[in-house]
Amino acid sequence: LILVRYFILWGLHAILILRVSSSQLTWYKDGQRIVPSTRYQTNYSNETATLRIKKTTVNDSGHYTLLAENPQGENLSRFENE
């Protein structure tokens, strides 16, 4: 897993973009699974995983993790946002 880029615009949105070759993906914030919603949007296309957080606040600071799984095993990518 490779963190390609991230954008954080407080009050607007945050975007985490990672390069990954697995379609079985799970996002976590501070160890809790992120459930996709209108505020937390996830996408996987062309070996790129994206997490978009709309209308960010200071409560969105924390540790974000992407768990990628496939038949060969699993891999974690962690990102800390303060």
XYZ file of C-alpha atoms in Angstrom:
82
model
C 0.000 0.000 0.000
C 1.318 3.401 -0.930
C -0.143 6.689 0.268
C -0.403 8.680 -2.930
C -1.686 11.933 -1.471
C -4.011 13.476 1.030
C -5.857 16.746 1.261
C -7.411 18.285 4.359
C -9.424 21.460 4.168
C -10.919 22.061 7.632
C -14.621 22.806 7.371
C -14.728 21.487 3.820
C -13.369 17.996 3.177
C -10.487 15.585 3.519
C -9.375 13.061 0.927
C -7.007 10.117 1.476
C -5.789 8.381 -1.682
C -3.812 5.128 -1.618
C -2.487 2.840 -4.330
C -3.536 -0.743 -3.601
C -4.074 -3.952 -5.590
C -6.901 -5.477 -3.570
C -10.626 -4.960 -3.826
C -11.373 -6.196 -0.275
C -10.817 -2.949 1.627
C -11.834 -1.739 5.088
C -11.209 1.781 6.425
C -10.810 2.514 10.154
C -10.534 5.661 12.271
C -8.940 5.256 15.708
C -9.504 1.486 15.482
C -13.230 1.772 14.688
C -14.524 0.665 11.298
C -15.711 3.546 9.114
C -19.188 2.911 7.758
C -19.702 4.584 4.365
C -22.351 7.310 4.508
C -23.092 10.666 2.937
C -20.257 12.109 5.068
C -17.746 9.248 4.745
C -17.429 8.111 1.145
C -15.172 5.282 0.001
C -14.235 4.280 -3.512
C -11.977 1.750 -5.229
C -11.109 2.074 -8.909
C -8.014 1.389 -11.049
C -6.038 0.085 -8.035
C -6.713 3.321 -6.133
C -8.589 3.452 -2.821
C -10.105 6.755 -1.756
C -11.660 7.923 1.500
C -13.453 11.275 1.330
C -14.683 12.982 4.507
C -17.106 15.829 3.968
C -17.436 18.887 6.226
C -14.420 18.076 8.372
C -14.103 19.211 11.967
C -11.398 18.814 14.608
C -13.180 15.578 15.607
C -11.926 14.100 12.330
C -8.343 14.268 13.614
C -6.960 10.842 14.474
C -5.420 7.645 13.147
C -6.779 6.350 9.849
C -6.053 2.812 8.670
C -6.786 0.996 5.437
C -6.864 -2.807 5.648
C -6.409 -4.485 2.261
C -7.052 -8.230 2.031
C -6.664 -10.784 -0.740
C -6.056 -14.567 -0.942
C -2.302 -14.005 -0.456
C -2.778 -12.178 2.859
C -3.428 -8.710 4.228
C -1.692 -5.365 4.439
C -2.247 -2.264 6.586
C -1.579 1.352 5.757
C -1.784 3.895 8.573
C -2.084 7.647 8.429
C -2.137 10.038 11.363
C -3.933 13.359 11.048
C -3.552 15.848 13.892
